[in-house]
mmCIF file of C-alpha atoms in Angstrom:
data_model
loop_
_atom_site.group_PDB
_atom_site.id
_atom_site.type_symbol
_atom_site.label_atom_id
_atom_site.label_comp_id
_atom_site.label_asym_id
_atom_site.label_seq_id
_atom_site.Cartn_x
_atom_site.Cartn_y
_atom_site.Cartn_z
ATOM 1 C CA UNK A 1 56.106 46.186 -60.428
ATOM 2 C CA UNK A 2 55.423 47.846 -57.415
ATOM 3 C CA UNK A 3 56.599 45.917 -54.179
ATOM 4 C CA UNK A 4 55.701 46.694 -50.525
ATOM 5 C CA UNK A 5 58.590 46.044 -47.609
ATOM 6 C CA UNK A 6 58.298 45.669 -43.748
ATOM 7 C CA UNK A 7 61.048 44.660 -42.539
ATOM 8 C CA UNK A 8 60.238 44.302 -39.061
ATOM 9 C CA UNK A 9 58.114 41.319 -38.405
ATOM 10 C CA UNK A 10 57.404 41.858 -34.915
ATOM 11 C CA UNK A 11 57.131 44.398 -32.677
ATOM 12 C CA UNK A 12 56.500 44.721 -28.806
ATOM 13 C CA UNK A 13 55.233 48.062 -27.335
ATOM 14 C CA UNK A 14 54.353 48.686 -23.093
ATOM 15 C CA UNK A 15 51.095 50.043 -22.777
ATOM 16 C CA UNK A 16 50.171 53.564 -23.019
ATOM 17 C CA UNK A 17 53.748 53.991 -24.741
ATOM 18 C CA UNK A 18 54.099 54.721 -28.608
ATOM 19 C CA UNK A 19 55.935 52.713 -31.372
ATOM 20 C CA UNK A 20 56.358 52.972 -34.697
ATOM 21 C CA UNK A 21 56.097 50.343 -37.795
ATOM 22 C CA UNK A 22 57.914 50.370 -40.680
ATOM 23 C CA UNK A 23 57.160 50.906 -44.217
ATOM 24 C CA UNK A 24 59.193 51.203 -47.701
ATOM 25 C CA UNK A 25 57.628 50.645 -51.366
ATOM 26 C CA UNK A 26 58.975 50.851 -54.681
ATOM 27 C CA UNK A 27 57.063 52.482 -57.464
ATOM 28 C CA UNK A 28 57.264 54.212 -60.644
ATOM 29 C CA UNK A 29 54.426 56.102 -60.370
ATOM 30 C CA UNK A 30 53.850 59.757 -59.126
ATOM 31 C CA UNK A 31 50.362 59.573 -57.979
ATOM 32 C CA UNK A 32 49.390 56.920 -55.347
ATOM 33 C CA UNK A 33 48.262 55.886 -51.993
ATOM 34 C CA UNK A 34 49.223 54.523 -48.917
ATOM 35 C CA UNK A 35 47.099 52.478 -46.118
ATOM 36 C CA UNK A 36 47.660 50.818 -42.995
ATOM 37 C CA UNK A 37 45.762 47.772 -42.256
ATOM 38 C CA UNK A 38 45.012 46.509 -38.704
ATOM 39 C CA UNK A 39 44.300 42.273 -38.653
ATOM 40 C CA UNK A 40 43.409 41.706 -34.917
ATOM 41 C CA UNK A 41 43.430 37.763 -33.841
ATOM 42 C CA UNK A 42 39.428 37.569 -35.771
ATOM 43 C CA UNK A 43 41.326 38.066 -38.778
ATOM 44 C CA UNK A 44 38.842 41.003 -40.145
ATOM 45 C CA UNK A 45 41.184 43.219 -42.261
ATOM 46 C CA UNK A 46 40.070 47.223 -41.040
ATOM 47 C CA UNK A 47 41.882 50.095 -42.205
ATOM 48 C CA UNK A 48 43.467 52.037 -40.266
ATOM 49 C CA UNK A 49 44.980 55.067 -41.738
ATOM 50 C CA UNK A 50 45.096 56.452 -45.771
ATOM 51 C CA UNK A 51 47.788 58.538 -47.203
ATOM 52 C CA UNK A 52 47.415 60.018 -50.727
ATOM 53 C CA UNK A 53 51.144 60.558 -52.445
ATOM 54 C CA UNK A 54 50.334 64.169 -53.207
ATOM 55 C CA UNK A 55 49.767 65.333 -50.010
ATOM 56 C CA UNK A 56 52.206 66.797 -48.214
ATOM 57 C CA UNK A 57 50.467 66.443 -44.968
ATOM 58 C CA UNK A 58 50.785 63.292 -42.704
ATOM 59 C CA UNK A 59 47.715 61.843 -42.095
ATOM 60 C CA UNK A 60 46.444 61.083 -38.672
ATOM 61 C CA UNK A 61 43.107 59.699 -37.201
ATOM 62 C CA UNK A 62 42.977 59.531 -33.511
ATOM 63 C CA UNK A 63 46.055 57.981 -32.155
ATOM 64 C CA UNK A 64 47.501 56.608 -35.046
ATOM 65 C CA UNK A 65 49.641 59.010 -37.443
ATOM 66 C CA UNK A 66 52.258 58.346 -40.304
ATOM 67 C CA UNK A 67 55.394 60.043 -41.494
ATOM 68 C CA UNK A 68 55.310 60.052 -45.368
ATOM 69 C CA UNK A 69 58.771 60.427 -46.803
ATOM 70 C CA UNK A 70 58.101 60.349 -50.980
ATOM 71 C CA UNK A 71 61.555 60.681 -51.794
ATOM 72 C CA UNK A 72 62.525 58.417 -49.580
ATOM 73 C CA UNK A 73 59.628 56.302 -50.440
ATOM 74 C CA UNK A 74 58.810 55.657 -46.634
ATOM 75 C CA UNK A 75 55.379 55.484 -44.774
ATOM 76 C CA UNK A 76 55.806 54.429 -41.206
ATOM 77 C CA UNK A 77 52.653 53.976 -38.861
ATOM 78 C CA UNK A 78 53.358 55.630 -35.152
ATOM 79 C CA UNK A 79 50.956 54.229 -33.079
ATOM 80 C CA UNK A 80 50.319 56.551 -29.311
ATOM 81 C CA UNK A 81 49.591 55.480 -26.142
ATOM 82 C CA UNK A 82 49.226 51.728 -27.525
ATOM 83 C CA UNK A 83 46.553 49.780 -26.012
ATOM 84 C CA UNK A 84 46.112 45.936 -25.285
ATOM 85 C CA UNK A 85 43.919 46.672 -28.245
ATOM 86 C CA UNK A 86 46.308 47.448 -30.739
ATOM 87 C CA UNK A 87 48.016 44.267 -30.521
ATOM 88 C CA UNK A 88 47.364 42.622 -33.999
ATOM 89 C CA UNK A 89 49.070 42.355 -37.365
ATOM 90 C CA UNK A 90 49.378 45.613 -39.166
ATOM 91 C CA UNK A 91 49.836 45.560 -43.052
ATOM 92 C CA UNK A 92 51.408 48.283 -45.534
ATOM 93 C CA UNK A 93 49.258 48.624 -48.782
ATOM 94 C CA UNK A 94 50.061 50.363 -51.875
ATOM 95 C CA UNK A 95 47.791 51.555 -54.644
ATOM 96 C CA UNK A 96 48.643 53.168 -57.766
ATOM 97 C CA UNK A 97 45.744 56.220 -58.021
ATOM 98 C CA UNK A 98 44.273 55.123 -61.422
ATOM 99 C CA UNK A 99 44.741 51.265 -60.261
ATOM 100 C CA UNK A 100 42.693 48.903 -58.261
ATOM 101 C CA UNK A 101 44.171 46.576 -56.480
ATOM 102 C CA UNK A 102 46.373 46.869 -53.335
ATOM 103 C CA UNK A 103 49.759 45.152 -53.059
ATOM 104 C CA UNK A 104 50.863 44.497 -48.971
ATOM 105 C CA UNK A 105 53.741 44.322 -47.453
ATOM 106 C CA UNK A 106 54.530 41.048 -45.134
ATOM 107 C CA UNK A 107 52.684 42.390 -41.737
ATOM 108 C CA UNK A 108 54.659 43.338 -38.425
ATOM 109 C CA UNK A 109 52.893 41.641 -35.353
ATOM 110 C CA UNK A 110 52.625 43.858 -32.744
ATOM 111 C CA UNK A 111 52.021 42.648 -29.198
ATOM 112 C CA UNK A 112 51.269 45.296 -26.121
ATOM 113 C CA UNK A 113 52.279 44.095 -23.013
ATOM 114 C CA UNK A 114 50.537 45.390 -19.711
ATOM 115 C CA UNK B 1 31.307 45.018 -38.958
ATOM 116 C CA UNK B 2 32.467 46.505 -42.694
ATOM 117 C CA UNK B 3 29.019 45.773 -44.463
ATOM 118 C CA UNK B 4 30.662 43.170 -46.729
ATOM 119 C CA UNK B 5 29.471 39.391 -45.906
ATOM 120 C CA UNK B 6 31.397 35.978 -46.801
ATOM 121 C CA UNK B 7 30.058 32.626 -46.997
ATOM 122 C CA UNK B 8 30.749 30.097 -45.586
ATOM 123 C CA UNK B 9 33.000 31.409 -42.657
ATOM 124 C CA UNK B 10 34.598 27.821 -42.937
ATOM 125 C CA UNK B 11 35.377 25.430 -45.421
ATOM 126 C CA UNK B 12 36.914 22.045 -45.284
ATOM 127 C CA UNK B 13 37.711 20.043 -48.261
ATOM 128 C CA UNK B 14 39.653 17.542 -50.101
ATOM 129 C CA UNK B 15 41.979 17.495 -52.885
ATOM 130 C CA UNK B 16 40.835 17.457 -56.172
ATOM 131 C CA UNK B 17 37.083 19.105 -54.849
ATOM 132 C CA UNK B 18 35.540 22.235 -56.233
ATOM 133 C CA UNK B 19 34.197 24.798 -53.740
ATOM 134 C CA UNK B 20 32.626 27.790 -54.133
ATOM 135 C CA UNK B 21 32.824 30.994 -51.851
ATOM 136 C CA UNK B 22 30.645 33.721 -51.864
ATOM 137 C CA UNK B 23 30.381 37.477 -50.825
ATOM 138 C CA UNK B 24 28.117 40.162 -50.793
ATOM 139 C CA UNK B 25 29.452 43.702 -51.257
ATOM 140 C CA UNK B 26 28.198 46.734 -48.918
ATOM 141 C CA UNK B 27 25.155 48.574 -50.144
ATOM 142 C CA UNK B 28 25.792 50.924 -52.855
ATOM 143 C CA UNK B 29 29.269 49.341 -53.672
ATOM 144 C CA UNK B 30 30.103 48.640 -57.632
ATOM 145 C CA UNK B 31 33.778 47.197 -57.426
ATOM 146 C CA UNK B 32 34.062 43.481 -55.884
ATOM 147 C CA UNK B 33 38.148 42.203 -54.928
ATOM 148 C CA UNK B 34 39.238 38.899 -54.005
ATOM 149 C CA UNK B 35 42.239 38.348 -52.180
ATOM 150 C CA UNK B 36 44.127 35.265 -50.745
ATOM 151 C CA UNK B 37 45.747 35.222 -47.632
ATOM 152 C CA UNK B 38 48.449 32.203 -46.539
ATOM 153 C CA UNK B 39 51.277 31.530 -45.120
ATOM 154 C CA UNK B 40 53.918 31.234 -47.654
ATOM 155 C CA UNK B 41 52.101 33.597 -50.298
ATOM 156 C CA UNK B 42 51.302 36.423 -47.666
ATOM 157 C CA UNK B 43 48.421 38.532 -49.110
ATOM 158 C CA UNK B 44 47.662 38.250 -52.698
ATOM 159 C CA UNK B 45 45.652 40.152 -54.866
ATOM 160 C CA UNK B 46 43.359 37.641 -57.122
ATOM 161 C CA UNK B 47 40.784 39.304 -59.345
ATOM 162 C CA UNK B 48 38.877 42.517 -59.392
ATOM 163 C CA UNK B 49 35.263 43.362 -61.189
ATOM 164 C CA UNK B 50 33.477 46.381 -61.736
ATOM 165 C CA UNK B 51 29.739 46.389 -62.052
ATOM 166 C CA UNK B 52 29.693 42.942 -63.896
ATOM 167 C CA UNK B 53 32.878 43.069 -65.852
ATOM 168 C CA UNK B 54 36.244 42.119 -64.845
ATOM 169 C CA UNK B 55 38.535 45.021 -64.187
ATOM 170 C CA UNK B 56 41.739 43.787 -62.989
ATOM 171 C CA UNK B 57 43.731 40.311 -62.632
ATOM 172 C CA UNK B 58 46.591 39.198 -60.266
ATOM 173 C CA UNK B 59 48.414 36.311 -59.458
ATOM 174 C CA UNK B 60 45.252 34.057 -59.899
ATOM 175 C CA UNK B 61 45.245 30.694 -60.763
ATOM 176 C CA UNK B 62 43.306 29.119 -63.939
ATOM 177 C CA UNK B 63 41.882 26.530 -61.910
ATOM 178 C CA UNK B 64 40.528 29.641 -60.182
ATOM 179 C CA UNK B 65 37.703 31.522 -61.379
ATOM 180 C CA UNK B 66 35.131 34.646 -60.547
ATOM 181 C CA UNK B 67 31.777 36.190 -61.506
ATOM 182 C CA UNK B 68 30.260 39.296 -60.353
ATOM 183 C CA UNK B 69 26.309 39.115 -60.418
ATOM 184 C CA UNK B 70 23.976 41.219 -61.296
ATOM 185 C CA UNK B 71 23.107 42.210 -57.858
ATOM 186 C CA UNK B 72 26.268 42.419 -57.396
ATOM 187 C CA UNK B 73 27.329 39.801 -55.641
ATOM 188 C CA UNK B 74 30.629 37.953 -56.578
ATOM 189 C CA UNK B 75 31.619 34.220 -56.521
ATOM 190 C CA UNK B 76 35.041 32.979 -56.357
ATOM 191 C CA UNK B 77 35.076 29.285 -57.629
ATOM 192 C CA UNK B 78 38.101 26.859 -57.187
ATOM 193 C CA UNK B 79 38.416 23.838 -58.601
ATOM 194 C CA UNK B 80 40.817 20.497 -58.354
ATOM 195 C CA UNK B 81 42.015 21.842 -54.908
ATOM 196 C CA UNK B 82 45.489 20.905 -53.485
ATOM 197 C CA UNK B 83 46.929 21.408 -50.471
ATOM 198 C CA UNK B 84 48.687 24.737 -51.148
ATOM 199 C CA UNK B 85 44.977 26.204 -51.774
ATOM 200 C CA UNK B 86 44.334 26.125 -47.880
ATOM 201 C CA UNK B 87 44.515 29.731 -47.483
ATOM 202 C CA UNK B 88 41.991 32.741 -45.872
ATOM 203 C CA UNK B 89 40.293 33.914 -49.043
ATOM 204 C CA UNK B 90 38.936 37.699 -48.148
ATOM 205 C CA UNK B 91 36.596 39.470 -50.077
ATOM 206 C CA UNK B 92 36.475 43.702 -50.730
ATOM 207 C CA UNK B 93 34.239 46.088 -52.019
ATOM 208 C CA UNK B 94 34.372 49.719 -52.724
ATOM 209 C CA UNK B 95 32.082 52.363 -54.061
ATOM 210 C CA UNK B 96 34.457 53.315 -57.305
ATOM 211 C CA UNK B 97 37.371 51.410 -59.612
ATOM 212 C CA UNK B 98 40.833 53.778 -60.211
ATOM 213 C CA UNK B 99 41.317 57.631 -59.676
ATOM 214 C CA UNK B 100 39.840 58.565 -57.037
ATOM 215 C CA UNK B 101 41.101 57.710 -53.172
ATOM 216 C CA UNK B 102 37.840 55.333 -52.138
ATOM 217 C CA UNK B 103 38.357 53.004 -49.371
ATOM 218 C CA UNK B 104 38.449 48.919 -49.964
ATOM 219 C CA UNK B 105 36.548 47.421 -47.173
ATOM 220 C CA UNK B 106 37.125 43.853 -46.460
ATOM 221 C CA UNK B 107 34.566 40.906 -45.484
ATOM 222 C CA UNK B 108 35.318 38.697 -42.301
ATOM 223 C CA UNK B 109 37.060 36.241 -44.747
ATOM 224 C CA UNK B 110 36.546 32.705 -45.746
ATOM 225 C CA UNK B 111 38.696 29.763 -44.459
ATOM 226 C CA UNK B 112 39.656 27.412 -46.557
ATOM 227 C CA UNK B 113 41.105 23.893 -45.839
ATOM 228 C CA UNK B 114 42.293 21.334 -48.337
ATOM 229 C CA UNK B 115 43.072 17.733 -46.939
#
């Protein structure tokens, strides 16, 4: 079974500086993907970031980039110039490519401070 | 706003009740995912269906069921609550099922309380 792991469950990051989450998973599988999920205080779950297992690439979108280690099976989220906000929870997701459903890891809390 | 809608936002109950929560995918959407979210269980993966039919199950309960409509809407029905149930029960939706890297987007979630 695949199992998701963040070990850090909370974080605290000045504003306008950059941090970065933690992520480790354990699969079998070759083919796969990765997400980060941001759950501000309203609770709505929105996805932040996507990183498909065969690309070498990192993935980025704005300020918000991963380092994807496969071997190491690692997939941390640095977040830049954090902003009051970015504080929230942040969830690791897995997916196995020809699966459906996403397994999470236990969420990091991240508060900015001003 | 994702496009995916939840009713009720908020739900208050007693043990031994039977609610039932509702959500309506975004436009276009085939696939339909529940999820549970609480405190001791983190975020769970309940059932999945695909254009009607049920596609995947997790860890969900048999006093738990689901049906996907045929516009597409899904209901999540759970019956002879207990206290444990009080959870955030979040819907999904995406436009495909397996193989290719679609996105799950998630409603605004429906809160559940059992007393």
């Amino acid at each position: 079974a695949q199992t998701v792991t963040q070990s850090q469950p909370e974080m605290s990051v000045q504003e306008a500086e950059t941090v970065t989450l933690s992520c480790t998973y354990d699969t079998s599988e070759s083919d796969y993907y990765l997400f980060w999920y941001k759950q501000p205080p309203s609770r709505q779950m929105i996805l932040v970031i996507r990183q498909e297992a065969y690309k070498q690439q990192n993935a980025t979108e704005n300020r918000f980039s991963v380092n994807f280690q496969k071997a190491a099976k690692s997939f941390s989220l640095k977040i830049s110039d954090s902003q009051l906000g970015d504080a929230a929870m942040y969830f690791c997701a897995y997916r196995w490519s020809s699966g459906d459903k996403l397994t999470f890891g236990t969420g990091t809390r991240l508060a900015v401070r001003p | 706003d994702s496009g995916v809608t939840q009713t009720p936002k908020h739900l208050i109950t007693a043990t031994g009740q039977r609610v039932t929560l509702r959500c309506s995918p975004r436009s276009g959407d085939l696939s339909v995912y529940w999820y549970q979210q609480s405190l001791d269980q983190g975020l769970q993966f309940l059932i999945q269906y695909y254009n009607g039919e049920e596609r995947a199950k997790g860890n969900i309960l048999e006093r738990f069921s689901a049906q996907q409509f045929p516009d597409l809407h899904s209901e999540l029905n759970l019956s002879s609550l207990e206290l444990g149930d009080s959870a955030l029960y979040f819907c999904a939706s995406s436009v495909g099922s397996g193989g290719i890297p679609y996105e799950q987007y998630f409603g605004p979630g429906t809160r559940l309380t059992v007393t």
